């Protein structure tokens, strides 16, 4: 083992960047430890104690950047320096990109990139409508992330889109993957032959991530916004997206994901399925799949199941071999043995709306309706969302929680607080939550959640924490790493929301028997 | 409503000093300029406002090499843009908001309820021993050790020795230790008000020890010494004293920028208020 280092002059970085770079260097093979710090007299004293000091640092200044590493051999240091340069370059390129591409208007953006054919609009709803019209009139497809758009405006935009062969994804469209480019909240998935149309943001993320994790891939993933399948909009973009995927040579299998469409829209989707000469797999979360089955689609009960069915089709395997029934008895027995008689309830704290719905639906038949801010039936609407009672499953991404703060997929603070709060309730047996990875989401989920889990388990060591991760190993946060760190913090991590919900309900059912 | 698209200043700190400033360092939303020992910061968002910051709009801050500040105007080069300085925001805090009872209540809330919001790598380990686990590399372990020793010295009334152990320690351009010391200096002003004491000599001594060749830290520390509050810290304190039962949002705003900076500052502040000085 040797300690080697270099200094860089005239380079200034904030501590976040230095921490990130240092973490990356520490991951390299042959690097035992590293430190990248400004050369203050005090930091030098720390380097000496940490055995990371080298004589080259004898005459450095406060404003010099000191890079020091303990490595197995000389070659490891050289390799690390190459990586270090890459990381520093990425940082400065990122800054350059920011300044080069900072158009202040859609018109300027089009001037900067005249070949663009899609615009992503994410500004306050009241300003967004005008921008959408500018984009459409300029011949651009639109992904509209903004919400608070009237249904009348949505209808007009989508009618214009249909007339002019332009997609209008949204409003409130949180995710899409176009030609391999992830937009807004989305995951880094394999490219492949499965196309997705979804009127559900986290539904699309969960399905596309599972498909990718199972070794298949996505051709296109088109979001429509949840209201598209309502009567007023009539499924304009859902149907148009189905047609687009039917015509797309790279798409061999089509997956449809939606909350229950209006009856009239469902009939149109069924009619469209009959026109498509490709296998169609569908999930209508909480809806009746019969109409689509009669039209020739395969239907699934969970997001996990629809993803696995699509994977089977993609691999040319028998779709009937898909099984999502897992024997949880061993885990259940282990988890119930240490519970007190008081511990009977689950507190589901979700950042993804569709995942929240799916969990409630799965719970319904096994442990009954859960109280929620977005309940399956109004009887179970929480009177006060800040106070928990019995079984609850909350969507923390709903308006009442997001006013004046970022979405809970980005900002964990509210949920962290809630986890701690629930952990002090002696009636709580299970805390269930989703962790959505990918672009746009919180970049340090495990760093933020692990101490919270530890604190919750310190408050009540008998609580079970069950987490489901929506994401892939390609995501910037890296699913495997997050999974490992959450497990180290005491959580049970499941591979899908459906399996997390099923495990939870088996534990709760057993505790209540 | 149409948004203005012409370059303009939207807010400015109240301690800007005239001079010809040259580029020092650039970050995504902030660019720093120096003139002698003075620092001038140009930023895009008011959350970055400090007594020596100008918030500008519709200006590509990343292309600026030089800024001339005089007569309530700035000239931005090389683009030769002249902007009037307007909307000067006071950095003074109204100490009348603070009394002992309320201050103790806020501090107990912060320690008992809101510690999970403090970033893992911040100096909040001085408030909660369990946070040691976040410091795993050799550098971090030695850093943890030295900072803990410094805080212990301060607690044992060897204040200046403790400050020596803490200042200048940390990764980036503004080391965590210096943020902590700024928190100490701000807290001393509160103690002067709360207990009707004169701690000016102690403040002067701390500043003298803490000053270094780091122009960022020096500016930051001098402001703290002079009770010139950064916008986000002042905002936090005002909200905390006005509504001590709802600290989460103000805390998140305080912690929003600068990695651990806000939490380090607050840790120094909390501990100093609690120390028997």
Short mmCIF file of C-alpha atoms in Angstrom, two decimals, chain A residues 169-404:
data_model
loop_
_atom_site.label_atom_id
_atom_site.label_comp_id
_atom_site.label_asym_id
_atom_site.label_seq_id
_atom_site.Cartn_x
_atom_site.Cartn_y
_atom_site.Cartn_z
CA UNK A 169 -48.24 14.17 -23.37
CA UNK A 170 -49.85 15.66 -20.29
CA UNK A 171 -50.75 17.90 -18.53
CA UNK A 172 -49.33 16.43 -15.35
CA UNK A 173 -47.23 14.00 -17.36
CA UNK A 174 -44.36 13.12 -15.07
CA UNK A 175 -42.42 10.69 -17.19
CA UNK A 176 -41.66 9.47 -20.69
CA UNK A 177 -38.83 7.80 -22.56
CA UNK A 178 -38.51 8.84 -26.19
CA UNK A 179 -35.97 7.11 -28.42
CA UNK A 180 -34.03 6.11 -25.32
CA UNK A 181 -34.00 9.61 -23.86
CA UNK A 182 -35.55 9.73 -20.40
CA UNK A 183 -37.69 12.81 -19.80
CA UNK A 184 -38.61 14.34 -16.42
CA UNK A 185 -38.95 11.66 -13.71
CA UNK A 186 -37.67 8.57 -15.43
CA UNK A 187 -35.34 5.66 -15.10
CA UNK A 188 -32.33 4.50 -17.06
CA UNK A 189 -33.71 1.41 -18.72
CA UNK A 190 -32.48 -1.00 -21.38
CA UNK A 191 -33.58 -0.31 -24.91
CA UNK A 192 -35.67 -3.09 -26.35
CA UNK A 193 -38.87 -4.02 -28.11
CA UNK A 194 -41.51 -3.22 -25.50
CA UNK A 195 -43.48 -0.01 -25.97
CA UNK A 196 -45.54 1.47 -23.14
CA UNK A 197 -48.52 3.80 -23.13
CA UNK A 198 -49.34 5.01 -19.66
CA UNK A 199 -51.85 7.35 -18.09
CA UNK A 200 -49.96 6.93 -14.85
CA UNK A 201 -46.50 8.32 -14.06
CA UNK A 202 -45.15 6.06 -11.35
CA UNK A 203 -46.99 3.15 -12.99
CA UNK A 204 -44.87 3.72 -16.08
CA UNK A 205 -41.70 3.98 -14.00
CA UNK A 206 -42.43 0.80 -12.07
CA UNK A 207 -43.28 -1.20 -15.20
CA UNK A 208 -40.36 0.07 -17.28
CA UNK A 209 -37.90 -0.50 -14.43
CA UNK A 210 -39.05 -4.07 -13.80
CA UNK A 211 -38.90 -4.83 -17.52
CA UNK A 212 -35.34 -3.55 -17.65
CA UNK A 213 -34.32 -5.34 -14.45
CA UNK A 214 -35.63 -8.57 -15.96
CA UNK A 215 -33.33 -8.19 -18.93
CA UNK A 216 -35.78 -6.91 -21.55
CA UNK A 217 -36.03 -3.31 -22.76
CA UNK A 218 -38.15 -0.36 -23.78
CA UNK A 219 -38.61 1.00 -27.29
CA UNK A 220 -40.74 4.01 -26.34
CA UNK A 221 -42.61 4.93 -23.17
CA UNK A 222 -45.32 7.48 -23.75
CA UNK A 223 -47.11 9.20 -20.89
CA UNK A 224 -50.46 10.83 -21.52
CA UNK A 225 -51.35 12.41 -18.19
CA UNK A 226 -53.95 10.78 -15.96
CA UNK A 227 -56.93 12.76 -17.25
CA UNK A 228 -56.53 11.58 -20.83
CA UNK A 229 -58.63 8.49 -20.18
CA UNK A 230 -61.47 10.48 -18.65
CA UNK A 231 -64.70 11.02 -20.55
CA UNK A 232 -64.01 14.69 -21.31
CA UNK A 233 -60.74 14.01 -23.14
CA UNK A 234 -61.89 10.70 -24.56
CA UNK A 235 -58.46 9.03 -24.56
CA UNK A 236 -57.24 11.18 -27.45
CA UNK A 237 -53.54 10.76 -26.73
CA UNK A 238 -53.78 7.29 -25.21
CA UNK A 239 -55.30 6.04 -28.48
CA UNK A 240 -52.89 8.07 -30.63
CA UNK A 241 -49.95 6.66 -28.65
CA UNK A 242 -51.23 3.11 -29.15
CA UNK A 243 -51.40 3.78 -32.90
CA UNK A 244 -47.88 5.24 -32.87
CA UNK A 245 -46.49 2.15 -31.15
CA UNK A 246 -48.46 -0.12 -33.49
CA UNK A 247 -46.70 1.59 -36.42
CA UNK A 248 -43.28 1.66 -34.77
CA UNK A 249 -40.99 -1.01 -36.23
CA UNK A 250 -38.90 -1.21 -33.06
CA UNK A 251 -41.91 -2.00 -30.91
CA UNK A 252 -42.95 -5.65 -30.87
CA UNK A 253 -45.07 -5.70 -27.69
CA UNK A 254 -47.35 -2.97 -26.37
CA UNK A 255 -48.04 -2.43 -22.68
CA UNK A 256 -50.97 -0.31 -21.54
CA UNK A 257 -50.99 1.13 -18.01
CA UNK A 258 -53.81 3.18 -16.61
CA UNK A 259 -56.14 3.79 -13.74
CA UNK A 260 -59.67 2.75 -14.77
CA UNK A 261 -60.62 4.67 -17.92
CA UNK A 262 -64.13 5.99 -18.43
CA UNK A 263 -66.36 3.31 -19.88
CA UNK A 264 -66.58 5.06 -23.24
CA UNK A 265 -62.80 5.43 -23.40
CA UNK A 266 -62.29 1.81 -22.42
CA UNK A 267 -64.50 0.80 -25.35
CA UNK A 268 -62.35 2.88 -27.71
CA UNK A 269 -59.17 1.33 -26.33
CA UNK A 270 -60.68 -2.12 -26.87
CA UNK A 271 -61.55 -1.22 -30.45
CA UNK A 272 -58.01 0.02 -31.03
CA UNK A 273 -56.54 -3.21 -29.61
CA UNK A 274 -58.43 -5.12 -32.29
CA UNK A 275 -56.63 -3.04 -34.94
CA UNK A 276 -53.20 -3.78 -33.56
CA UNK A 277 -51.29 -6.67 -34.95
CA UNK A 278 -48.94 -6.99 -31.99
CA UNK A 279 -49.39 -8.53 -28.55
CA UNK A 280 -50.94 -6.09 -26.08
CA UNK A 281 -50.59 -6.51 -22.33
CA UNK A 282 -52.62 -4.27 -20.07
CA UNK A 283 -53.24 -3.25 -16.52
CA UNK A 284 -56.12 -1.05 -15.49
CA UNK A 285 -55.38 -0.46 -11.84
CA UNK A 286 -58.67 -1.05 -10.05
CA UNK A 287 -60.57 -1.43 -13.28
CA UNK A 288 -62.37 -4.30 -14.97
CA UNK A 289 -59.99 -5.94 -17.44
CA UNK A 290 -62.68 -7.97 -19.17
CA UNK A 291 -63.40 -5.57 -22.03
CA UNK A 292 -59.74 -5.42 -23.01
CA UNK A 293 -59.34 -9.19 -22.64
CA UNK A 294 -62.28 -9.71 -24.97
CA UNK A 295 -60.56 -7.44 -27.49
CA UNK A 296 -57.52 -9.71 -27.40
CA UNK A 297 -55.28 -8.12 -24.78
CA UNK A 298 -53.59 -10.02 -21.99
CA UNK A 299 -54.44 -8.49 -18.66
CA UNK A 300 -52.57 -8.36 -15.38
CA UNK A 301 -53.47 -7.63 -11.78
CA UNK A 302 -50.40 -5.75 -10.73
CA UNK A 303 -47.76 -3.52 -12.29
CA UNK A 304 -45.18 -6.22 -11.61
CA UNK A 305 -47.27 -8.83 -13.37
CA UNK A 306 -47.84 -6.72 -16.48
CA UNK A 307 -44.09 -6.08 -16.69
CA UNK A 308 -43.22 -9.77 -16.31
CA UNK A 309 -45.81 -10.75 -18.94
CA UNK A 310 -44.30 -8.27 -21.39
CA UNK A 311 -40.84 -9.65 -20.67
CA UNK A 312 -42.00 -13.21 -21.37
CA UNK A 313 -43.48 -12.11 -24.69
CA UNK A 314 -40.33 -10.20 -25.56
CA UNK A 315 -38.22 -13.29 -24.89
CA UNK A 316 -40.59 -15.53 -26.82
CA UNK A 317 -41.56 -17.46 -23.71
CA UNK A 318 -44.94 -18.70 -22.57
CA UNK A 319 -46.82 -15.88 -20.87
CA UNK A 320 -48.66 -18.38 -18.69
CA UNK A 321 -45.42 -19.15 -16.91
CA UNK A 322 -45.51 -15.74 -15.21
CA UNK A 323 -45.94 -16.18 -11.50
CA UNK A 324 -45.94 -13.46 -8.90
CA UNK A 325 -46.98 -15.69 -6.02
CA UNK A 326 -44.13 -15.75 -3.57
CA UNK A 327 -44.01 -17.72 -0.35
CA UNK A 328 -43.39 -15.13 2.33
CA UNK A 329 -44.16 -17.43 5.26
CA UNK A 330 -40.61 -17.53 6.55
CA UNK A 331 -40.23 -13.74 6.63
CA UNK A 332 -43.74 -13.33 8.02
CA UNK A 333 -43.06 -15.76 10.89
CA UNK A 334 -39.82 -14.00 11.68
CA UNK A 335 -41.41 -10.56 11.67
CA UNK A 336 -44.45 -11.39 13.77
CA UNK A 337 -42.58 -13.19 16.55
CA UNK A 338 -41.21 -10.04 18.15
CA UNK A 339 -44.35 -7.89 17.89
CA UNK A 340 -46.34 -6.74 20.92
CA UNK A 341 -50.09 -7.49 21.07
CA UNK A 342 -50.73 -3.81 20.39
CA UNK A 343 -48.87 -3.82 17.07
CA UNK A 344 -51.51 -4.41 14.43
CA UNK A 345 -51.37 -1.75 11.80
CA UNK A 346 -49.49 -0.67 8.72
CA UNK A 347 -48.57 2.86 7.80
CA UNK A 348 -47.95 3.12 4.07
CA UNK A 349 -46.12 6.31 3.13
CA UNK A 350 -45.97 6.68 -0.63
CA UNK A 351 -44.40 9.19 -2.96
CA UNK A 352 -45.87 7.55 -6.07
CA UNK A 353 -49.62 7.96 -6.53
CA UNK A 354 -50.17 4.86 -8.64
CA UNK A 355 -48.12 2.72 -6.29
CA UNK A 356 -50.27 4.02 -3.44
CA UNK A 357 -53.42 3.00 -5.34
CA UNK A 358 -52.03 -0.41 -6.19
CA UNK A 359 -51.23 -1.10 -2.55
CA UNK A 360 -54.70 -0.11 -1.41
CA UNK A 361 -56.23 -2.43 -3.98
CA UNK A 362 -54.08 -5.34 -2.93
CA UNK A 363 -54.84 -4.69 0.75
CA UNK A 364 -58.58 -4.50 0.17
CA UNK A 365 -59.15 -8.21 -0.29
CA UNK A 366 -56.79 -9.43 2.39
CA UNK A 367 -56.83 -6.92 5.26
CA UNK A 368 -59.59 -4.57 4.17
CA UNK A 369 -59.68 -0.96 3.09
CA UNK A 370 -56.97 1.32 4.36
CA UNK A 371 -57.54 4.93 5.31
CA UNK A 372 -55.99 7.31 2.83
CA UNK A 373 -55.96 10.83 1.50
CA UNK A 374 -56.71 9.17 -1.86
CA UNK A 375 -58.92 6.28 -0.72
CA UNK A 376 -60.59 3.64 -2.86
CA UNK A 377 -63.88 4.67 -1.33
CA UNK A 378 -64.83 7.95 0.36
CA UNK A 379 -65.70 6.17 3.60
CA UNK A 380 -62.00 5.69 4.17
CA UNK A 381 -60.97 9.26 3.46
CA UNK A 382 -58.68 10.42 6.26
CA UNK A 383 -60.29 13.22 8.22
CA UNK A 384 -56.94 14.61 9.19
CA UNK A 385 -54.05 13.55 6.99
CA UNK A 386 -51.53 14.50 9.66
CA UNK A 387 -52.94 11.99 12.14
CA UNK A 388 -52.81 8.26 11.55
CA UNK A 389 -55.37 5.72 12.64
CA UNK A 390 -55.50 1.98 12.00
CA UNK A 391 -54.19 0.96 8.56
CA UNK A 392 -53.31 3.91 6.38
CA UNK A 393 -51.78 4.25 2.92
CA UNK A 394 -51.02 7.86 2.04
CA UNK A 395 -49.99 9.48 -1.22
CA UNK A 396 -47.55 12.15 -0.07
CA UNK A 397 -47.38 13.47 -3.62
CA UNK A 398 -50.97 14.67 -3.42
CA UNK A 399 -51.66 18.41 -3.47
CA UNK A 400 -52.25 18.83 0.27
CA UNK A 401 -48.70 17.69 0.97
CA UNK A 402 -46.90 19.35 -1.91
CA UNK A 403 -48.17 22.94 -1.59
CA UNK A 404 -45.03 25.07 -1.30
#
